[in-house]
Each structure stands twice: as C-alpha cells, then as structure tokens.
Coordinates of C-alpha atoms in Angstrom, one line a residue:
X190 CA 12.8 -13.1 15.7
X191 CA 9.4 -15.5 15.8
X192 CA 9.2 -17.2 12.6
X193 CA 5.8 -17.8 14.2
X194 CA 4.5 -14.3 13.2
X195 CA 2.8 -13.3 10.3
X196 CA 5.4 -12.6 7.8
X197 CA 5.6 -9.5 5.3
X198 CA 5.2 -11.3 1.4
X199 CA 6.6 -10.4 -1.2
X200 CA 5.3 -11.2 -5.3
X201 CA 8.4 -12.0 -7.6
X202 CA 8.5 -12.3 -11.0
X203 CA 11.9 -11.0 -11.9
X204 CA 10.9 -7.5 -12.9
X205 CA 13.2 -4.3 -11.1
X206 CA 9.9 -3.5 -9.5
X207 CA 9.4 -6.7 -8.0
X208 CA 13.4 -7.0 -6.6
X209 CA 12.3 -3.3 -5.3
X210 CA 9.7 -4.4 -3.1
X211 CA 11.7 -7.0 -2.2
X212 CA 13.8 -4.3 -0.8
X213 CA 11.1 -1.9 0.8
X214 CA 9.5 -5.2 2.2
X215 CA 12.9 -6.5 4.3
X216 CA 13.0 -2.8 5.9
X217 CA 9.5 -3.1 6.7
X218 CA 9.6 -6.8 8.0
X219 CA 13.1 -6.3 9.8
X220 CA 11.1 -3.1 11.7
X221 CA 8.1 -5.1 13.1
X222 CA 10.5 -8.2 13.8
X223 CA 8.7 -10.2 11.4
X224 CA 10.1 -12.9 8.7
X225 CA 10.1 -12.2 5.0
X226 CA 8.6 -14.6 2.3
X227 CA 9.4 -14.2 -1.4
X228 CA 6.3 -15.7 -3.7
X229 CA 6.8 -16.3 -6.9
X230 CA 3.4 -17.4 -8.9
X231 CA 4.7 -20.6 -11.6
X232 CA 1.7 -20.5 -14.4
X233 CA 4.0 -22.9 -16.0
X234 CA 3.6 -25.6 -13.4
X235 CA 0.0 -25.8 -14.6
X236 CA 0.5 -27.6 -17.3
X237 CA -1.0 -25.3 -19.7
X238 CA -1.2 -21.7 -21.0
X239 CA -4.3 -19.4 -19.0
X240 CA -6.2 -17.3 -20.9
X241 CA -5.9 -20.0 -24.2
X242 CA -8.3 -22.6 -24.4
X243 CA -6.1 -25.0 -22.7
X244 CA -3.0 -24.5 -24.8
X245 CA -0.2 -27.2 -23.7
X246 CA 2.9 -25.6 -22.4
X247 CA 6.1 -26.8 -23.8
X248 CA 8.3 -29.1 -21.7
X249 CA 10.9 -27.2 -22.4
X250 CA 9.3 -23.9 -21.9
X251 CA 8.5 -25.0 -18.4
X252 CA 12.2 -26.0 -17.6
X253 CA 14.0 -22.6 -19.0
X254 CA 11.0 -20.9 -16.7
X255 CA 12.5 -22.8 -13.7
X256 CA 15.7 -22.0 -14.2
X257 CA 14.4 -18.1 -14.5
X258 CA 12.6 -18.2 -11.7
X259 CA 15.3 -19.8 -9.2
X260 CA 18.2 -17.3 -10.6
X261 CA 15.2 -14.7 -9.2
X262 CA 14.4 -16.4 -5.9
X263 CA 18.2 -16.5 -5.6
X264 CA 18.8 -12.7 -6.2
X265 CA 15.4 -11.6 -3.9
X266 CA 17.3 -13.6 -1.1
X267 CA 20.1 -11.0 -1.8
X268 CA 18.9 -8.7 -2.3
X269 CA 16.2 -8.8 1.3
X270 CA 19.7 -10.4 3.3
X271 CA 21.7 -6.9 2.1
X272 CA 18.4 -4.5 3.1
X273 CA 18.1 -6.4 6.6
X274 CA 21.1 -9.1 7.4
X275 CA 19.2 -10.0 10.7
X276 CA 15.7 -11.1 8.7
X277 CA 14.5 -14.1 8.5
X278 CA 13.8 -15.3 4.6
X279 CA 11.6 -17.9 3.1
X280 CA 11.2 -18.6 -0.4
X281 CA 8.1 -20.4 -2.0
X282 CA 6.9 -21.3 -5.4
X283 CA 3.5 -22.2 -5.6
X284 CA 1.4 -23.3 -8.8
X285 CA -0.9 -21.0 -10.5
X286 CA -1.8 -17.6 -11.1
X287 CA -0.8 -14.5 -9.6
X288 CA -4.3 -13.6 -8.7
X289 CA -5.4 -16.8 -6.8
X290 CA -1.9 -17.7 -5.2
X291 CA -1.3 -13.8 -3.5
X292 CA -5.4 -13.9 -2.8
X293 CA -4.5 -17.2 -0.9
X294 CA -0.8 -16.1 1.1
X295 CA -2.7 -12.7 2.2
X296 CA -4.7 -14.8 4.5
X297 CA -1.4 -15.5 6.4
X298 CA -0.2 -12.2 5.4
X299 CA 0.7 -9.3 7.8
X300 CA 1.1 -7.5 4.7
X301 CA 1.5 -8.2 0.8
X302 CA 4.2 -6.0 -1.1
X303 CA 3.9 -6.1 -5.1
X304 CA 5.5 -4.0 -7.8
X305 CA 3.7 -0.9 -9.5
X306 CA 4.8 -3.2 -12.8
X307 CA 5.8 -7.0 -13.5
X308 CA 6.3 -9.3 -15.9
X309 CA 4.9 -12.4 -16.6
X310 CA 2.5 -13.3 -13.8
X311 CA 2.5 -10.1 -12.3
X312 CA 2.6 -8.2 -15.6
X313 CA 0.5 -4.9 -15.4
X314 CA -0.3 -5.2 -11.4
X315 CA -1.4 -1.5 -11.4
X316 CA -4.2 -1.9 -13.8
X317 CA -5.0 -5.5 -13.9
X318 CA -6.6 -8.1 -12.6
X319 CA -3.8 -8.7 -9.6
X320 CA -4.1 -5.2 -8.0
X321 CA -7.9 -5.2 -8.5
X322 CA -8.1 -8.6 -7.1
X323 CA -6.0 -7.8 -3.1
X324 CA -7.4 -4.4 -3.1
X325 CA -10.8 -5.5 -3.3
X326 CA -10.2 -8.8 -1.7
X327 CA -7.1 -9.3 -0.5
X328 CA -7.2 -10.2 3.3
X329 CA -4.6 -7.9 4.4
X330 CA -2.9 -4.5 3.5
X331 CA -1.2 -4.4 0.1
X332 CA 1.7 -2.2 -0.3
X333 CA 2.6 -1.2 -4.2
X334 CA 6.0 0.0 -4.7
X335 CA 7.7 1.9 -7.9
X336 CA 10.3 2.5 -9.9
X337 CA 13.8 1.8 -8.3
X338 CA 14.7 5.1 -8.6
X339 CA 11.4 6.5 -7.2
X340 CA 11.0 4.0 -4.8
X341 CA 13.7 4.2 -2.5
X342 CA 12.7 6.1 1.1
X343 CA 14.1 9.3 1.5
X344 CA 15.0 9.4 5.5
X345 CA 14.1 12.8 5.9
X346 CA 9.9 12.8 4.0
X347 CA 7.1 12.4 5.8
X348 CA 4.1 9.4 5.8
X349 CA 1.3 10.7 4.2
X350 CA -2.5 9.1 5.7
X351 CA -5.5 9.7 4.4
X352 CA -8.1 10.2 7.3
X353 CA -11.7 10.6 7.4
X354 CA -13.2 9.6 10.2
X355 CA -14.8 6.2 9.3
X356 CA -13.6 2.1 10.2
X357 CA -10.9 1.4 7.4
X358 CA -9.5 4.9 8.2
X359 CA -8.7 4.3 11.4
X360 CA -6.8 1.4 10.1
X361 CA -4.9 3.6 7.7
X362 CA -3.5 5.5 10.6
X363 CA -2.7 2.5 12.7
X364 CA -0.8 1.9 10.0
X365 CA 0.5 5.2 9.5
X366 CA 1.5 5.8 12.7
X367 CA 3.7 2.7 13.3
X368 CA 5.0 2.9 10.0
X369 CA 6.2 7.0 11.0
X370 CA 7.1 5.9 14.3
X371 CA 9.4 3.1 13.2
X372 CA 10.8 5.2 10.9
X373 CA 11.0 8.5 12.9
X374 CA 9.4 10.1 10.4
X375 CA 7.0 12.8 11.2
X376 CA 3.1 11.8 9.7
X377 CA 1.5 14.3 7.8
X378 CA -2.5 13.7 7.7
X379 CA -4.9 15.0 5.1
X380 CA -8.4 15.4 5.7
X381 CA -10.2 16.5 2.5
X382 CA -13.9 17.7 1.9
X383 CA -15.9 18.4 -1.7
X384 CA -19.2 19.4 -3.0
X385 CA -20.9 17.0 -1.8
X386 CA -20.1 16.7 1.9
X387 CA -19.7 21.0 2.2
X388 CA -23.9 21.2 0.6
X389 CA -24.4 18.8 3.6
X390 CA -22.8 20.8 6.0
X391 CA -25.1 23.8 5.0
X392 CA -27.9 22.1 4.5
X393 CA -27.7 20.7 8.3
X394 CA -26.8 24.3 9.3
X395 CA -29.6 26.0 7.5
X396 CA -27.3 27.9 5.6
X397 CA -25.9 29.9 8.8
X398 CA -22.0 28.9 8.7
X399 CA -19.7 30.9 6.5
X400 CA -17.1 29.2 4.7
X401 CA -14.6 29.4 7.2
X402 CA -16.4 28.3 9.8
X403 CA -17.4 25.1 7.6
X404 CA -13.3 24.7 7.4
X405 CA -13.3 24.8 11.1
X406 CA -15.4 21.9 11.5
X407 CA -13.2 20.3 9.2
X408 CA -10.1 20.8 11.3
X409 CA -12.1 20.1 14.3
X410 CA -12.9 16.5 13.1
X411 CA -9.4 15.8 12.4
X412 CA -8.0 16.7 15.3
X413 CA -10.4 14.8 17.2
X414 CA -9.7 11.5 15.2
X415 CA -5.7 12.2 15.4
X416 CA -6.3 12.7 19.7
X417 CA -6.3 9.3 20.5
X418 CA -3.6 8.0 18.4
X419 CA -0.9 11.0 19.4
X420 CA -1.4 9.6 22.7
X421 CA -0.2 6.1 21.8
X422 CA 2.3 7.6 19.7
X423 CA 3.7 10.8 21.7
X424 CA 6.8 9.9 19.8
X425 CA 5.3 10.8 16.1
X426 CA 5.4 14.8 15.1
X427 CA 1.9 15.1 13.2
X428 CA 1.1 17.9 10.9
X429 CA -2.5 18.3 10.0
X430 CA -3.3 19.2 6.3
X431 CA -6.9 20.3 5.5
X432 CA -8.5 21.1 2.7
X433 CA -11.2 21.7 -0.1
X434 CA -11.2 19.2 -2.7
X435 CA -10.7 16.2 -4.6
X436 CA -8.6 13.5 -2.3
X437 CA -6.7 12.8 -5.2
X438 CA -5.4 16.2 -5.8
X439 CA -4.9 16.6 -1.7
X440 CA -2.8 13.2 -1.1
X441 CA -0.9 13.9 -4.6
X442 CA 0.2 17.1 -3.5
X443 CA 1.8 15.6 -0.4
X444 CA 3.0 12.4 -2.1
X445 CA 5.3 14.5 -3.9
X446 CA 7.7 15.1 -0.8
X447 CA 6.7 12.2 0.7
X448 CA 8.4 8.4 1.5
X449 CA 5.1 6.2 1.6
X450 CA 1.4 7.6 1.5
X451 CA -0.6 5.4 3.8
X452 CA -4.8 5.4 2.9
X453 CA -7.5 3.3 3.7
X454 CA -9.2 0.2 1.9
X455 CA -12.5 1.8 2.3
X456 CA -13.9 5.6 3.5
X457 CA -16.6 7.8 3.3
X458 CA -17.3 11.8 3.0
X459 CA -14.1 12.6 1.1
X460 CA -12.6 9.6 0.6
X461 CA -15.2 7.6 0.0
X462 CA -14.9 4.5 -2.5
X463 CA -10.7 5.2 -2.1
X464 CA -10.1 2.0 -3.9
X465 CA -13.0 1.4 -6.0
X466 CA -13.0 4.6 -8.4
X467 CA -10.5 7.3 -9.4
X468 CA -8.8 8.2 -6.7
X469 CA -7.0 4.8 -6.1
X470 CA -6.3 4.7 -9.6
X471 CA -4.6 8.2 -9.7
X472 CA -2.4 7.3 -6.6
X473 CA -1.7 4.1 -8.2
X474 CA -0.6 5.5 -11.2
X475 CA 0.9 9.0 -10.2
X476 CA 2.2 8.8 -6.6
X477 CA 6.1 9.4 -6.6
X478 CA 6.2 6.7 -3.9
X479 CA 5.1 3.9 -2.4
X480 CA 1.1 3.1 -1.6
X481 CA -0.2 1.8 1.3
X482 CA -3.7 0.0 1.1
X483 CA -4.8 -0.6 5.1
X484 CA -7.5 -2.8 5.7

C-alpha cells in the first residue's frame, strides 16, 4: 500500500462515535488501498479556553487532557489495526479547534470521517459549527457515522445515492458506485421530483402530459444518468427508485434498509440545496446509517 496516496481521516475525541468511524473508516481506507490517519483536535494546546475571552487554561488541565487524548489515539490504533490488520495508520495531534484543523487536513483528504456526536472538540458535530463548517467548505467528501449499534454495515443492505442529474450528483454516484462495488453491494438510486419541478414540467408541456407520462420522463432521466456508470461498473446490480416527493422522505425510506446513503454536496430540481436546508439536516439527524457528503 502507497503511503503516498491521499489517506481516509478520521476526527477523535474519545466519544463511541468517534472510535466508530474509526472503525467504518479502516474498511473504507483498507478497500481503496489507502492509509488511515487518526486527528485529534487539542484546544488545550492553545493556551487558553475558545469561546471565553481569553480564559487561561490550567497547566494541569492541559496535562490530564494529554493523557486522555493519547489513551484515545492508542485505542483508535486498535481499534482501525482489528477492522483492517493490513492498513497503514498514522496518528496526529494538531493544535486548535476542530473546525479549522479538519477544514485544513480535508485539503489532503480523500475523505473525512466524523461521528454523528462527540465530545469535547467535536461535541455536537451534527448540528454545530464542525458539520456546517466541511459540508459547506470542507475540500473533500465527509462521511458522518452513528451510533455503534446503528452504525455497523449490514453485508447484505444496499447503497443508497441520491441522483439528479446535475455536477455534484454525478460525484455522489462516483462515489456510490465504488463504494457498492467494493462492497458487492447492490446500489439503489432515488431520483425524486416535487411541486415545483412537476408545474415546470407542465408548464413546458402546455399542460398536454398526464401524470404518468410526467413519471415517465422522470424514469427516463434516471436511467439516462445511471447508463454511463453501469457501464464502468457492469459488476454493481442497480435498482432505480422513483418518485413524487420530498427527497427527504424518498432517501429516508431507503436508509432504513440500507448500509450507507451516498448524496451529493450540491443538486438541483429535487435535491437542490441537499446540504444547505432541511433535507441534509433530516438525513443527518434521522438516517439509520451512515451519510455520505460527495463533493
């Protein structure tokens, strides 16, 4: 394995999310031969306390958070090694926050791996200003992983992608399909429309097409997206999933008996504004697995 290639990073902060990404991310590293480094964000090392007006940080504060922070290095090492003995591990503390040192590795980064929640540094990644910060300007796809127990790939689910149609989508099943195809999973891709994009659709059609027909178009787009890339990936089984609605509600419903749902940074017609609005925010918080942010 080239320690010269990107490598999968991982945030860790001690929390059973964060040792579960570690987990997720030495599968994921180990199947596109790339090495593994574990990041853990020291606050303390800056002298002071963020957020306070400069409040000191104890001396011995500081050394009791070193001592935390190497027991968790140690055990992310572990824990990676017993995921994927072959993989190549780094370890690296750098000083400062969460937000600027991630933003900063993800421009090395083939991907970034956090828990859904964290502690200390990472504490409230969903919500806070960490997720916000690498999914609006992170340079490389994020990957938020949950609970243990709902974290953990079942070998026989599905990847879920979001498609429709536009730049970052196509990203979202690059990713998609090498994550299914390295998995031999089968990729299930949802293409959903709503009000808005169905009053263009008759509008353009002067009010001639029926519903169904409307749904044909639909299906018709997807399939010509998905052409090109079951070429490249004969090996992947797809299963097109089409419907009327909110994306949210579509990719949910498949997230549900899925292993990862893959989507894209950025889309348009259904999925526009993925990651700036609700939708992110309901995957984020409600996905039974882990989320994929392609960019």
């Amino acid at each position: 394995m080239s320690t010269t290639a990107k490598p999968v990073l991982v945030g860790i902060d001690g929390s059973p999310t964060s040792f579960e990404a570690v987990r997720w991310a030495a599968r994921e590293a180990s199947s596109r031969s790339a090495p593994l480094r574990l990041v853990h964000a020291d606050v303390s090392a800056l002298g002071y306390v963020p957020d306070t007006l400069g409040t000191a940080t104890p001396e011995s504060t500081s050394e009791t958070a070193r001592e935390f922070v190497s027991d968790w290095l140690r055990d992310a090492r572990e824990i990676a090694s017993a995921a994927a003995p072959e993989l190549v591990v780094e370890t690296m503390v750098r000083t400062g926050s969460a937000r600027t040192v991630l933003l900063d590795e993800s421009s090395t980064a083939r991907l970034v791996v956090v828990g859904s929640r964290g502690l200390g540094s990472f504490s409230g990644v969903v919500l806070g200003s960490v997720a916000i910060a690498l999914t609006h300007h992170g340079q490389c796809p994020v990957a938020v992983i949950r609970e243990p127990d709902e974290g953990a790939e079942r070998e026989d689910l599905p990847v879920v992608v979001g498609v429709d149609g536009s730049g970052p989508g196509e990203l979202a099943l690059r990713w998609a399909f090498d994550m299914a195809s390295a998995r031999s999973a089968e990729l299930v891709a949802v293409h959903a429309w709503h009000d808005l994009v169905v009053g263009e659709l008759w509008t353009r059609a002067q009010a001639d097409e029926t519903w169904e027909s409307v749904r044909a178009d639909e299906q018709r787009l997807l399939a010509e997206v998905l052409a090109g890339w079951r070429e490249d990936y004969p090996d992947v089984a797809v299963h097109e999933v089409v419907g009327y609605g909110k994306p949210a509600r579509l990719l949910l419903d498949q997230a549900n008996s899925a292993r990862l749902v893959v989507v894209g940074a950025r889309g348009r017609g259904g999925l526009a504004g993925l990651l700036l609005g609700s939708t992110s925010q309901t995957l984020l918080h409600h996905a039974p697995c882990p989320v994929v942010v392609a960019r």
